[in-house]
CSV table of C-alpha atoms and ligand atoms in Angstrom, one decimal:
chain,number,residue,atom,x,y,z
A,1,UNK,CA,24.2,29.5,-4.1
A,2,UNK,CA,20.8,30.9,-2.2
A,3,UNK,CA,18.2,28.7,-1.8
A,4,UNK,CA,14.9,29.8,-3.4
A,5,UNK,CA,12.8,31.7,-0.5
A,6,UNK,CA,10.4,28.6,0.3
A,7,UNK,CA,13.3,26.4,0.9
A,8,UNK,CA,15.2,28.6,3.0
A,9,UNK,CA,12.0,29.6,5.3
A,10,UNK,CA,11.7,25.7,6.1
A,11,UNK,CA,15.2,25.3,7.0
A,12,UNK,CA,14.7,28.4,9.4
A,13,UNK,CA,11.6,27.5,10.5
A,14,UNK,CA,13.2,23.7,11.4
A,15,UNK,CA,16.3,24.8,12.5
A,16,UNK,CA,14.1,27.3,14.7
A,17,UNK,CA,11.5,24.5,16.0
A,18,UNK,CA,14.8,22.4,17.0
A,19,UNK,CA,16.4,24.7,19.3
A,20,UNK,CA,13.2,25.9,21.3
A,21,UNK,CA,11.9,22.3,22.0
A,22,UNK,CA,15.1,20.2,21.7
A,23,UNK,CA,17.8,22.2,22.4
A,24,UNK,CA,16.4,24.7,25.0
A,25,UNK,CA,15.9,22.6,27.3
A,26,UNK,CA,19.1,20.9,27.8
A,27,UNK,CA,21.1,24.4,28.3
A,28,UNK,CA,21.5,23.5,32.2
A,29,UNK,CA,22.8,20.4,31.6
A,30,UNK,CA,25.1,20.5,28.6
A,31,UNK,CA,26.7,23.4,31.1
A,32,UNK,CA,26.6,20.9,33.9
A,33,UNK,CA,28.3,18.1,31.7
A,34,UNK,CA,30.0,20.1,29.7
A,35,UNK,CA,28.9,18.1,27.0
A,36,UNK,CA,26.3,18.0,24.3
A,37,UNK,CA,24.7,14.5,24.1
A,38,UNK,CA,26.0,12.5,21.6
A,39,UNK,CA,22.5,12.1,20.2
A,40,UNK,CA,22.4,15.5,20.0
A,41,UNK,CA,24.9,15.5,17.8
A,42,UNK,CA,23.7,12.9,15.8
A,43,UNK,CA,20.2,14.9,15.1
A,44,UNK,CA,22.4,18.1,14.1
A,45,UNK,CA,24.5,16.0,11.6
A,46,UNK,CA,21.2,14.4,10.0
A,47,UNK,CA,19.6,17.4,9.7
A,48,UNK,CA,22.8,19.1,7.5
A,49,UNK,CA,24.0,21.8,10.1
A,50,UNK,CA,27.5,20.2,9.7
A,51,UNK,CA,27.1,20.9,6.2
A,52,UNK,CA,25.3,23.8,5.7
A,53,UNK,CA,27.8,26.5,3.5
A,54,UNK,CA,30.1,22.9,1.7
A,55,UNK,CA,29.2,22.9,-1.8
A,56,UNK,CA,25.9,20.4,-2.9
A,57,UNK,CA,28.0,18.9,-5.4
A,58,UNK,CA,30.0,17.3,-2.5
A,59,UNK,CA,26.7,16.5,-0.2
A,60,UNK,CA,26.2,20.2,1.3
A,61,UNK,CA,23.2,22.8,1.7
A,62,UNK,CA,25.2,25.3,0.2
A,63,UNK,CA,23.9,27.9,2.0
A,64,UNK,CA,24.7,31.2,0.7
A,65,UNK,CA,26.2,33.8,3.5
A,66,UNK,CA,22.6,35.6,3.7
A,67,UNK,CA,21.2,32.0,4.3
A,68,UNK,CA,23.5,30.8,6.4
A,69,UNK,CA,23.5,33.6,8.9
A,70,UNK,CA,20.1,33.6,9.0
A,71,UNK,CA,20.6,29.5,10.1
A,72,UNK,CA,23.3,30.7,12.7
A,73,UNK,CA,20.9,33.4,14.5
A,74,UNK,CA,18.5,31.0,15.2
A,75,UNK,CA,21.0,29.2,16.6
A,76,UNK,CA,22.1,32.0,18.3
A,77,UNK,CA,18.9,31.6,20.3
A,78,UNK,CA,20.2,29.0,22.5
A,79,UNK,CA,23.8,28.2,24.3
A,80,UNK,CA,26.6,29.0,22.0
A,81,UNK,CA,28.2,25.2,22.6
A,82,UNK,CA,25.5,24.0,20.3
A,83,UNK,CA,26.4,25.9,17.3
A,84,UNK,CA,30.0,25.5,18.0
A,85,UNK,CA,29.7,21.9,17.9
A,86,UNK,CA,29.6,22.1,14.1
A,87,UNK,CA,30.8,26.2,13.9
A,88,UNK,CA,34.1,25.1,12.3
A,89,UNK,CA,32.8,22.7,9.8
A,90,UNK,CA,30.3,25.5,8.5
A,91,UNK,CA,33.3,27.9,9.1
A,92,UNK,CA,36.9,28.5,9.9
A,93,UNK,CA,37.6,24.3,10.0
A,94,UNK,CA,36.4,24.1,6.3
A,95,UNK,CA,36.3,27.1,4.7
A,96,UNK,CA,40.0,27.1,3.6
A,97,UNK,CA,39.2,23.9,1.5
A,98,UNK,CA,36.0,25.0,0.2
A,99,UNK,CA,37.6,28.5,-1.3
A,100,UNK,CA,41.5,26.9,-2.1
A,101,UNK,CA,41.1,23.0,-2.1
A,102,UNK,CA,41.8,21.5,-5.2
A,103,UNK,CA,39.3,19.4,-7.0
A,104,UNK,CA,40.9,15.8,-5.4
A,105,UNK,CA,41.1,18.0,-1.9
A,106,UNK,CA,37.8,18.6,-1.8
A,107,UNK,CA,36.8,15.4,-3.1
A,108,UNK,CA,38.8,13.5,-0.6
A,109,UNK,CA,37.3,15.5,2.6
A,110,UNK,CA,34.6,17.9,1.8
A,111,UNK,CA,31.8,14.5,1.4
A,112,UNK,CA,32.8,13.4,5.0
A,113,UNK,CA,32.7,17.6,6.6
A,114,UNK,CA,29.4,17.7,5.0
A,115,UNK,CA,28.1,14.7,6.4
A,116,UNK,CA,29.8,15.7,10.1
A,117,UNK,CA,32.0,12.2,9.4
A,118,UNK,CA,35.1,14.7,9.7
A,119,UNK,CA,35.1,17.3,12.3
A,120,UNK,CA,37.3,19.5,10.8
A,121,UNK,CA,39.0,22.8,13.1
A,122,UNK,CA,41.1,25.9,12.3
A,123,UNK,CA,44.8,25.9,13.3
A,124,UNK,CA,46.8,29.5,13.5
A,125,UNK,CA,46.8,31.1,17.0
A,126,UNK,CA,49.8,30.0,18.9
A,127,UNK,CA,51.5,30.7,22.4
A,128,UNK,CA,53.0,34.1,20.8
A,129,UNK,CA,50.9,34.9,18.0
A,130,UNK,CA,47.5,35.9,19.0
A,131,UNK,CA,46.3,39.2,17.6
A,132,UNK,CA,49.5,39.3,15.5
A,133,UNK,CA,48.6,36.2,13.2
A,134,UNK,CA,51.3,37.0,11.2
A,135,UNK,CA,54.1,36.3,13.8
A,136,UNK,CA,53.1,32.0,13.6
A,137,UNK,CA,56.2,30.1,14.7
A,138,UNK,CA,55.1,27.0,13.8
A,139,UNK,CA,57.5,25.3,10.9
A,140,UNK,CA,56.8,23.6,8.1
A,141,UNK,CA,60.0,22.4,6.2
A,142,UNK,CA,59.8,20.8,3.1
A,143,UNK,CA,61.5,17.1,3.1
A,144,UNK,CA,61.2,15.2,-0.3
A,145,UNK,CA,57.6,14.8,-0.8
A,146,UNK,CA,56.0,16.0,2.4
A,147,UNK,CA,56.3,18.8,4.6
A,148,UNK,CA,57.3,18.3,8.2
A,149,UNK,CA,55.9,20.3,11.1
A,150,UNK,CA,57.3,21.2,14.5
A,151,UNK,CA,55.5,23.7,16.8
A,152,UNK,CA,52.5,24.6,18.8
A,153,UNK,CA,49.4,25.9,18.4
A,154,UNK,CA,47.0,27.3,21.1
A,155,UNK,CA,43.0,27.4,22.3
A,156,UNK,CA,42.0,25.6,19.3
A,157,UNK,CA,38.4,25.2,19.0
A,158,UNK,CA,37.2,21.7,18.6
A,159,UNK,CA,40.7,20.6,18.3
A,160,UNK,CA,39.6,17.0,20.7
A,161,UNK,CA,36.6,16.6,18.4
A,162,UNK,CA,38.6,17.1,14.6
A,163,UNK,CA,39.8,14.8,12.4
A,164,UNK,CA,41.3,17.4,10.1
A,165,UNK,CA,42.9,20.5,10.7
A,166,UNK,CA,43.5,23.6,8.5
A,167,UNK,CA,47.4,24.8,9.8
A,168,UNK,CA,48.7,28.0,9.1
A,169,UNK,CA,52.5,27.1,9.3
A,170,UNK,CA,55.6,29.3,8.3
A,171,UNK,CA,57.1,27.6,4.8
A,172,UNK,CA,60.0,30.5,4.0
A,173,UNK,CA,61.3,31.4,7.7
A,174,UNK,CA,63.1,34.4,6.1
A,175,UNK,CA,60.2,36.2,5.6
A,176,UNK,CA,59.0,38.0,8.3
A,177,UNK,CA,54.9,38.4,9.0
A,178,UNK,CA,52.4,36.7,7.0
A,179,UNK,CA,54.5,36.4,4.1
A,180,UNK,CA,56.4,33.4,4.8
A,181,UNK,CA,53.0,31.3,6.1
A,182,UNK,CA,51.5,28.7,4.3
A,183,UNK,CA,47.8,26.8,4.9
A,184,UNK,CA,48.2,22.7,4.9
A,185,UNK,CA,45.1,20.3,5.5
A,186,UNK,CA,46.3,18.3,8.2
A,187,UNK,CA,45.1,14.7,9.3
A,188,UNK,CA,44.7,13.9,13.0
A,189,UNK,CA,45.9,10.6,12.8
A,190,UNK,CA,49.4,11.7,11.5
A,191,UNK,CA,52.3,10.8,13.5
A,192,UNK,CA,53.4,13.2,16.0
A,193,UNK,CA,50.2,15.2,16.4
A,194,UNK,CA,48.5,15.5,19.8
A,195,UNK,CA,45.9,17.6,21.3
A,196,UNK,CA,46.3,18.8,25.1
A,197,UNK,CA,43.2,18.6,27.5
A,198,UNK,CA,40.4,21.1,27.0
A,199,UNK,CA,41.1,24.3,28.8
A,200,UNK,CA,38.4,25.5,31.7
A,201,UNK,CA,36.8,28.7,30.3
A,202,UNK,CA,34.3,31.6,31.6
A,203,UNK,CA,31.6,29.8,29.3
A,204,UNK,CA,30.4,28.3,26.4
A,205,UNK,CA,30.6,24.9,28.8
A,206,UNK,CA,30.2,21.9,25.6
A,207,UNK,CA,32.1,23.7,24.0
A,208,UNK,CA,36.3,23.1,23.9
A,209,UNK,CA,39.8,24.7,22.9
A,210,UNK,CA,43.0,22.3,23.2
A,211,UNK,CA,46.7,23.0,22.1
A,212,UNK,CA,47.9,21.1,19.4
A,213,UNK,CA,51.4,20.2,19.0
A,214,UNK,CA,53.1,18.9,15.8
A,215,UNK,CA,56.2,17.0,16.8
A,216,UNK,CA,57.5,16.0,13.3
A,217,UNK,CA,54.8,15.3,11.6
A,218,UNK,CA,54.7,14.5,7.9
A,219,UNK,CA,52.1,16.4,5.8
A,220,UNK,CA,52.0,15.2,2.2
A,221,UNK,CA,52.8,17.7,-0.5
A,222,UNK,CA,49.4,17.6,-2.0
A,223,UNK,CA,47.8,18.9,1.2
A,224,UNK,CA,49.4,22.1,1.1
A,225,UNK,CA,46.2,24.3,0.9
A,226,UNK,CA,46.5,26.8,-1.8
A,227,UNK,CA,50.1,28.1,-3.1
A,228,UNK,CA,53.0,28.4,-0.8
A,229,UNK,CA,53.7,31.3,1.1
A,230,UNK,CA,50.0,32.4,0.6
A,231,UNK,CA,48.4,30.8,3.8
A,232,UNK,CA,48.0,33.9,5.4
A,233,UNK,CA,45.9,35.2,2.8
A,234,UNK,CA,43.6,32.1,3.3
A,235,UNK,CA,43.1,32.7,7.1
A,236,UNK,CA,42.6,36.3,6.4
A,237,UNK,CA,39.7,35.3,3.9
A,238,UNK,CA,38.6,32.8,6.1
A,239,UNK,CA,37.8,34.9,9.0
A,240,UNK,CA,36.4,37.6,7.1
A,241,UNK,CA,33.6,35.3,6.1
A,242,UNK,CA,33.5,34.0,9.9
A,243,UNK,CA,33.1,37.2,11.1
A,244,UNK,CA,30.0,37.4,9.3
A,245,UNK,CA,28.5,34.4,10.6
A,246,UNK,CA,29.9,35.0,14.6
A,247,UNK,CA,28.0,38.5,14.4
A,248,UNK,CA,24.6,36.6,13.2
A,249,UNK,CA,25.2,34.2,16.7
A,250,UNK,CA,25.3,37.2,18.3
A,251,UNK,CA,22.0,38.9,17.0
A,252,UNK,CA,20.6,35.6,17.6
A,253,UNK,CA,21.6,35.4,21.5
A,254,UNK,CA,20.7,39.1,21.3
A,255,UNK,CA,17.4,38.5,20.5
A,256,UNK,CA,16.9,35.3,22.8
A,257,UNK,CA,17.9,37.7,26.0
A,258,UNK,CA,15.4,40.7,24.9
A,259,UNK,CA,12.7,38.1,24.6
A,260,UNK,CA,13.8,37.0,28.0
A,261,UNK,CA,13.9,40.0,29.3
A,262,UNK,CA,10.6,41.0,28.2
A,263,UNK,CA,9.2,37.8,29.5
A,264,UNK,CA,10.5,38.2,33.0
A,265,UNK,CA,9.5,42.0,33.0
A,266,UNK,CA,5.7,41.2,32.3
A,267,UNK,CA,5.4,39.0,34.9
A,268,UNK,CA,7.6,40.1,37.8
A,269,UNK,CA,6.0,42.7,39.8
A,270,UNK,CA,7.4,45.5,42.1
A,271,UNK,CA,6.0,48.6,43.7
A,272,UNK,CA,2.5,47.3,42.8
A,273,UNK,CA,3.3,47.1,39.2
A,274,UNK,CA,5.0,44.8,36.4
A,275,UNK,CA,8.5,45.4,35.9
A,276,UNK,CA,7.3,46.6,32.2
A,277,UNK,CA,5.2,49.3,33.1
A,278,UNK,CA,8.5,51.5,34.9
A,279,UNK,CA,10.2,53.4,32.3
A,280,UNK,CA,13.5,52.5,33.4
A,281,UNK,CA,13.0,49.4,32.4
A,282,UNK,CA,11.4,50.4,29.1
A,283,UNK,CA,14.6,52.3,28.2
A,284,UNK,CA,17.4,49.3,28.9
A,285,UNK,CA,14.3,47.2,26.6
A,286,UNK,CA,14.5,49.6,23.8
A,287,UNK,CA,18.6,50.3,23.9
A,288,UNK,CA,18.8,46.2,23.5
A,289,UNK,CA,16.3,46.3,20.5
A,290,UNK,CA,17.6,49.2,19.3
A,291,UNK,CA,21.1,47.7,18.8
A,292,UNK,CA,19.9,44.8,18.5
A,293,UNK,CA,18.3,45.6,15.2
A,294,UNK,CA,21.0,48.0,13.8
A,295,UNK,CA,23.3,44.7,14.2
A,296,UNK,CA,20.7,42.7,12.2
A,297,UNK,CA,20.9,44.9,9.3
A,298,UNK,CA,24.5,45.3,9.1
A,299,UNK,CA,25.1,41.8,9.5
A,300,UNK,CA,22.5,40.7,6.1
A,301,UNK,CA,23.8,44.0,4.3
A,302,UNK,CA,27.1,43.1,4.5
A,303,UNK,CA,26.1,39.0,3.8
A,304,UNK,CA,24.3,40.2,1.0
A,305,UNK,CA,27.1,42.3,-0.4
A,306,UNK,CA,29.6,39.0,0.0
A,307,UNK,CA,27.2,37.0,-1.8
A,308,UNK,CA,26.9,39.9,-4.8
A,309,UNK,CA,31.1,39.0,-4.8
A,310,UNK,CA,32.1,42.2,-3.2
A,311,UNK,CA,35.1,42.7,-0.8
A,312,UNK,CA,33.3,43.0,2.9
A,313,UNK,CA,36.8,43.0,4.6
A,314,UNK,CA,36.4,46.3,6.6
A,315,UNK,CA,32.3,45.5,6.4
A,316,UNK,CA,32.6,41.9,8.1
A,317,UNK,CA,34.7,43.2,11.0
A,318,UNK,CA,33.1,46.0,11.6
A,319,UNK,CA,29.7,44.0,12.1
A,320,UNK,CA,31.8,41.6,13.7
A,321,UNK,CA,33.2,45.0,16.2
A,322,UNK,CA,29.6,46.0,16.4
A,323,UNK,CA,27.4,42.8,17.0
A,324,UNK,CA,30.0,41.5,19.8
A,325,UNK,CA,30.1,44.5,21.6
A,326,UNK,CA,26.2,44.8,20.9
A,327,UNK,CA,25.6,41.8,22.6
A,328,UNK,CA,27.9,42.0,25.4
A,329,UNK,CA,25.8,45.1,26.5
A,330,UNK,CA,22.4,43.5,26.1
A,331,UNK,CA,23.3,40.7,28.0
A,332,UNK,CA,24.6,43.3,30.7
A,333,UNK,CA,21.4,44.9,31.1
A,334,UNK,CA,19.7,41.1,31.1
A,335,UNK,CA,21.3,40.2,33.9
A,336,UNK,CA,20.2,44.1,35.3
A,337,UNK,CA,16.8,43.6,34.3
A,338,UNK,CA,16.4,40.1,36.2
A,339,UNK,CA,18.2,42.0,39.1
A,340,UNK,CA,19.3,39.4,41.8
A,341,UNK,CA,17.7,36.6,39.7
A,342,UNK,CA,20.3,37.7,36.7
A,343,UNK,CA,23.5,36.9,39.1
A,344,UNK,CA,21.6,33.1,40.3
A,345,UNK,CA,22.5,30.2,37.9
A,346,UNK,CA,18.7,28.8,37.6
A,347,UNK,CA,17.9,31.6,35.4
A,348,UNK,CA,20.4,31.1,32.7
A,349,UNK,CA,21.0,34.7,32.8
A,350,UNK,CA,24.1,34.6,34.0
A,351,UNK,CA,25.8,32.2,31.7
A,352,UNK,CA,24.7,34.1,29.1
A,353,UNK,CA,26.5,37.3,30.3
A,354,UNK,CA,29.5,34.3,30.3
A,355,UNK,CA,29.0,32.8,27.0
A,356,UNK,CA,28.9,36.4,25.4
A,357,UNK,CA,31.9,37.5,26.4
A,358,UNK,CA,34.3,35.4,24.2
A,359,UNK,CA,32.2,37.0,20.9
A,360,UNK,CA,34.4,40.2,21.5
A,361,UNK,CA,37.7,38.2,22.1
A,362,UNK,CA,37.9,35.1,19.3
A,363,UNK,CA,37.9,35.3,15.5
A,364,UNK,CA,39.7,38.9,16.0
A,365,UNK,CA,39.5,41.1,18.7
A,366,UNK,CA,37.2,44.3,19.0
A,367,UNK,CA,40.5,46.5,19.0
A,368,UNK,CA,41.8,44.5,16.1
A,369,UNK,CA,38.5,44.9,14.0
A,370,UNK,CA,39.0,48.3,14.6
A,371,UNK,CA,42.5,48.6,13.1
A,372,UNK,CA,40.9,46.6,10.0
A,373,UNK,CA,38.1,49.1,9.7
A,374,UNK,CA,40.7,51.9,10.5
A,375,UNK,CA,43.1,50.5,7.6
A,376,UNK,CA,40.1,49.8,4.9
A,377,UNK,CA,38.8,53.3,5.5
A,378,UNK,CA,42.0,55.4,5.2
A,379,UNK,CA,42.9,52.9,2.0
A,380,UNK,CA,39.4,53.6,0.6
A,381,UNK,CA,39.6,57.8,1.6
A,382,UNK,CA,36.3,57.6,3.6
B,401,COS,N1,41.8,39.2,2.7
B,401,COS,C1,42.8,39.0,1.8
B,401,COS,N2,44.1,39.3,2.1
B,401,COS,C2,44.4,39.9,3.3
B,401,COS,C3,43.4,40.2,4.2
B,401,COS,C4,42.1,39.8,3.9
B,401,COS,N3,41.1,40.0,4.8
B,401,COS,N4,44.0,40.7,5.3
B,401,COS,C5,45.3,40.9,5.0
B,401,COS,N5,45.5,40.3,3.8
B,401,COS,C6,46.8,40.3,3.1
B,401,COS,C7,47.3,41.7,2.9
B,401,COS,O1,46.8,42.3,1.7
B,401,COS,C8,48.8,41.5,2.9
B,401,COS,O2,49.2,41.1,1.5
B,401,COS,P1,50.5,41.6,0.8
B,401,COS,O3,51.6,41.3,1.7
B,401,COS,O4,50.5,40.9,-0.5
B,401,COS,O5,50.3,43.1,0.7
B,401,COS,C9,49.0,40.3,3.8
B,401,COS,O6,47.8,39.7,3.9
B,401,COS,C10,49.5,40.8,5.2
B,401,COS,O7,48.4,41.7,5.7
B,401,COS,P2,48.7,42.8,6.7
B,401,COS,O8,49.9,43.6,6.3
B,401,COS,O9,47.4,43.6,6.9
B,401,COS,O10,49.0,42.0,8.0
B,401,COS,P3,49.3,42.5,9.5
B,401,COS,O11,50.1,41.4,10.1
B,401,COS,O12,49.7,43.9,9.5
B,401,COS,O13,47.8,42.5,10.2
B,401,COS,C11,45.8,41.6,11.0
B,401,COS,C12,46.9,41.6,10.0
B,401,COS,C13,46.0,42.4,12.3
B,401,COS,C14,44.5,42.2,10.4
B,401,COS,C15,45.6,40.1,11.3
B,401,COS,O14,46.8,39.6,11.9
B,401,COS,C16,44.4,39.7,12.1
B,401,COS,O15,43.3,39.7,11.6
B,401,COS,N6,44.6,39.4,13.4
B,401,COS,C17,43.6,38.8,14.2
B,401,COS,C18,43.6,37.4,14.0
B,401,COS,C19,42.4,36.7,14.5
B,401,COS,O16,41.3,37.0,14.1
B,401,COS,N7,42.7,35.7,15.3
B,401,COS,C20,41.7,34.8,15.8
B,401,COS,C21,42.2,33.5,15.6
B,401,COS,S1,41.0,32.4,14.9
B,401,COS,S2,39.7,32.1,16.3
């Protein structure tokens, strides 16, 4: 449901207060620690960004997509890590329950997800089942009145923060692809489940992926998410919508680096003159804002159309092909622009170019949004 227009300008206009004079300043040394402070994450939880797209009827904003990526580019003004912190309870971690749960599903954890009482995070990719999500190995057998899980899962995000996960896990084994997968909402505390170390990445420092491995664990009946054999379905309809809200991150860092860049470029002087005043540099400014806003307006088109209740498959990952790749080029000519001060740490240019790069990578490949948008626009005939 959209907020009326007042409402929503206040959140923005908090949520965009917050990051330029709280959170801002600590993007050296949540990098250094690779950590956000734990009173960090306290403010973000009072505030409701760990709730902002559950339901209000079970203590959410209940942000509509418009509204909520309009929350996540302001977050997208700052490191990544931040927003990630409580990306999968807005997102892929919760999503599955909010559009399948049951009624006593979503009773039972959508109160604490809203609140940021239960991290929750989004279990399909595995050791051999990357792009081709379809191919999970990980089994679910059904033993009296719970289903027992063996296997692995891989670079799952928030996976040493979550008390719940969303696994996709294959139910019918004789079914090849997606079609034998079901979703099941899976406790941490379950016997048998353990998260690996956090993996050292390129960037997004504060931010962390573990592997999760189910070693026999029992997973009562009645958290089977949605109907077996249809778990697929739910991831696919799960990252459509987080698609949509990873391509308004990356306006928002798009827009953090321009105004960077412009920033530096007024002041910095070469030749006698500002950086600003050389053409040059005029032409990497406008290619970024350029791009910059043809991502914006795809991204609230297509959020827009979701809301309205259309099918945005081929639309959210081709925003999501666009605004990654977008961003990964204006953060390129960022670290150009500052020249030797875009490759030295103290800038924060640099990490940037870092952070950036996994936009193109997670929630679905740039090659495999462009097989979606491919397959959508032959189906459709144009
Ligand atoms: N919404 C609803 N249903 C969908 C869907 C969507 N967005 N995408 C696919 N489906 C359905 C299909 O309609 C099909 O149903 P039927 O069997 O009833 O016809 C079923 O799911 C299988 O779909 P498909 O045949 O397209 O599956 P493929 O294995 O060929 O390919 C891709 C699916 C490549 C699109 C998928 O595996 C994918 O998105 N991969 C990337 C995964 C990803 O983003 N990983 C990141 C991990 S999370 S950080």
């Amino acid at each position: 449901m959209a907020l009326d227009a007042e409402t929503r300008d206040q959140l923005v206009d908090t949520v965009r207060r917050y990051v330029s004079e709280r959170l801002r300043p600590l993007e050296a040394k949540v990098a250094e620690d690779d950590a956000i402070p734990d009173e960090v994450i306290a403010e973000m939880k009072e505030m409701g960004l760990y709730g902002l797209s559950i339901p209000a009827e079970y203590g959410g904003l209940d942000l509509s997509m418009e509204d909520e990526c309009l929350v996540a580019m302001e977050l997208g003004r700052t490191s990544p890590a931040f927003r990630s912190a409580f990306g999968t309870n807005v997102g892929i971690g919760a999503q599955g329950l909010v559009m399948f749960g049951t009624p006593e599903q979503k009773q039972k954890y959508l109160p604490g997800v809203a609140s940021g009482e239960i991290i929750t995070s989004f279990a399909l990719t595995e050791p051999e089942a990357g792009s081709d999500s379809g191919a999970v190995q990980t089994r679910a057998t059904l033993d009296g009145d719970a289903y027992v899980l063996n296997g692995a899962k891989r670079y799952i995000t928030n996976a040493n923060k979550a008390d719940l996960f969303t696994v996709m896990a294959r139910t019918d084994p004789s079914k090849p692809g997606g079609g034998g997968v079901s979703a099941f909402l899976v406790e941490r505390k379950l016997e048998g489940l353990s998260v690996g170390k956090p993996e050292k990445k390129m960037g997004q420092q504060g931010a962390h992926i573990c592997d999760v491995t189910f070693d026999n664990v029992r997973v009562p009946v009645e958290n089977r998410l949605g109907r077996e054999n249809e778990g697929f379905k739910v991831a696919m309809q799960v990252l459509d919508r987080g698609r949509l809200h990873i391509s308004a991150v990356c306006v928002g860092v798009a827009e953090r680096l321009i105004a960077d860049c412009v920033a530096y470029a007024t002041e910095r002087k070469q030749f006698g003159q500002t950086l600003s005043q050389f053409q040059l540099v005029q032409g990497m400014i406008a290619d970024c804002k350029t791009e910059a806003l043809a991502a914006k307006a795809l991204m609230l088109e297509t959020a827009k159309k979701r809301d309205a209740g259309e099918n945005v498959t081929m639309e959210a990952a081709a925003t999501k092909y666009f605004a990654s790749e977008m961003v990964g080029r204006v953060a390129d000519k960022a670290v150009q622009i500052f020249g030797g001060a875009g490759y030295i740490a103290d800038y924060g240019i640099e990490r940037f170019y870092r952070d950036v790069r996994i936009f193109r990578i997670y929630e679905g490949t740039s090659q495999i949004q462009q097989v979606i948008i491919a397959r959508e626009t032959l189906k459709r005939g144009g």
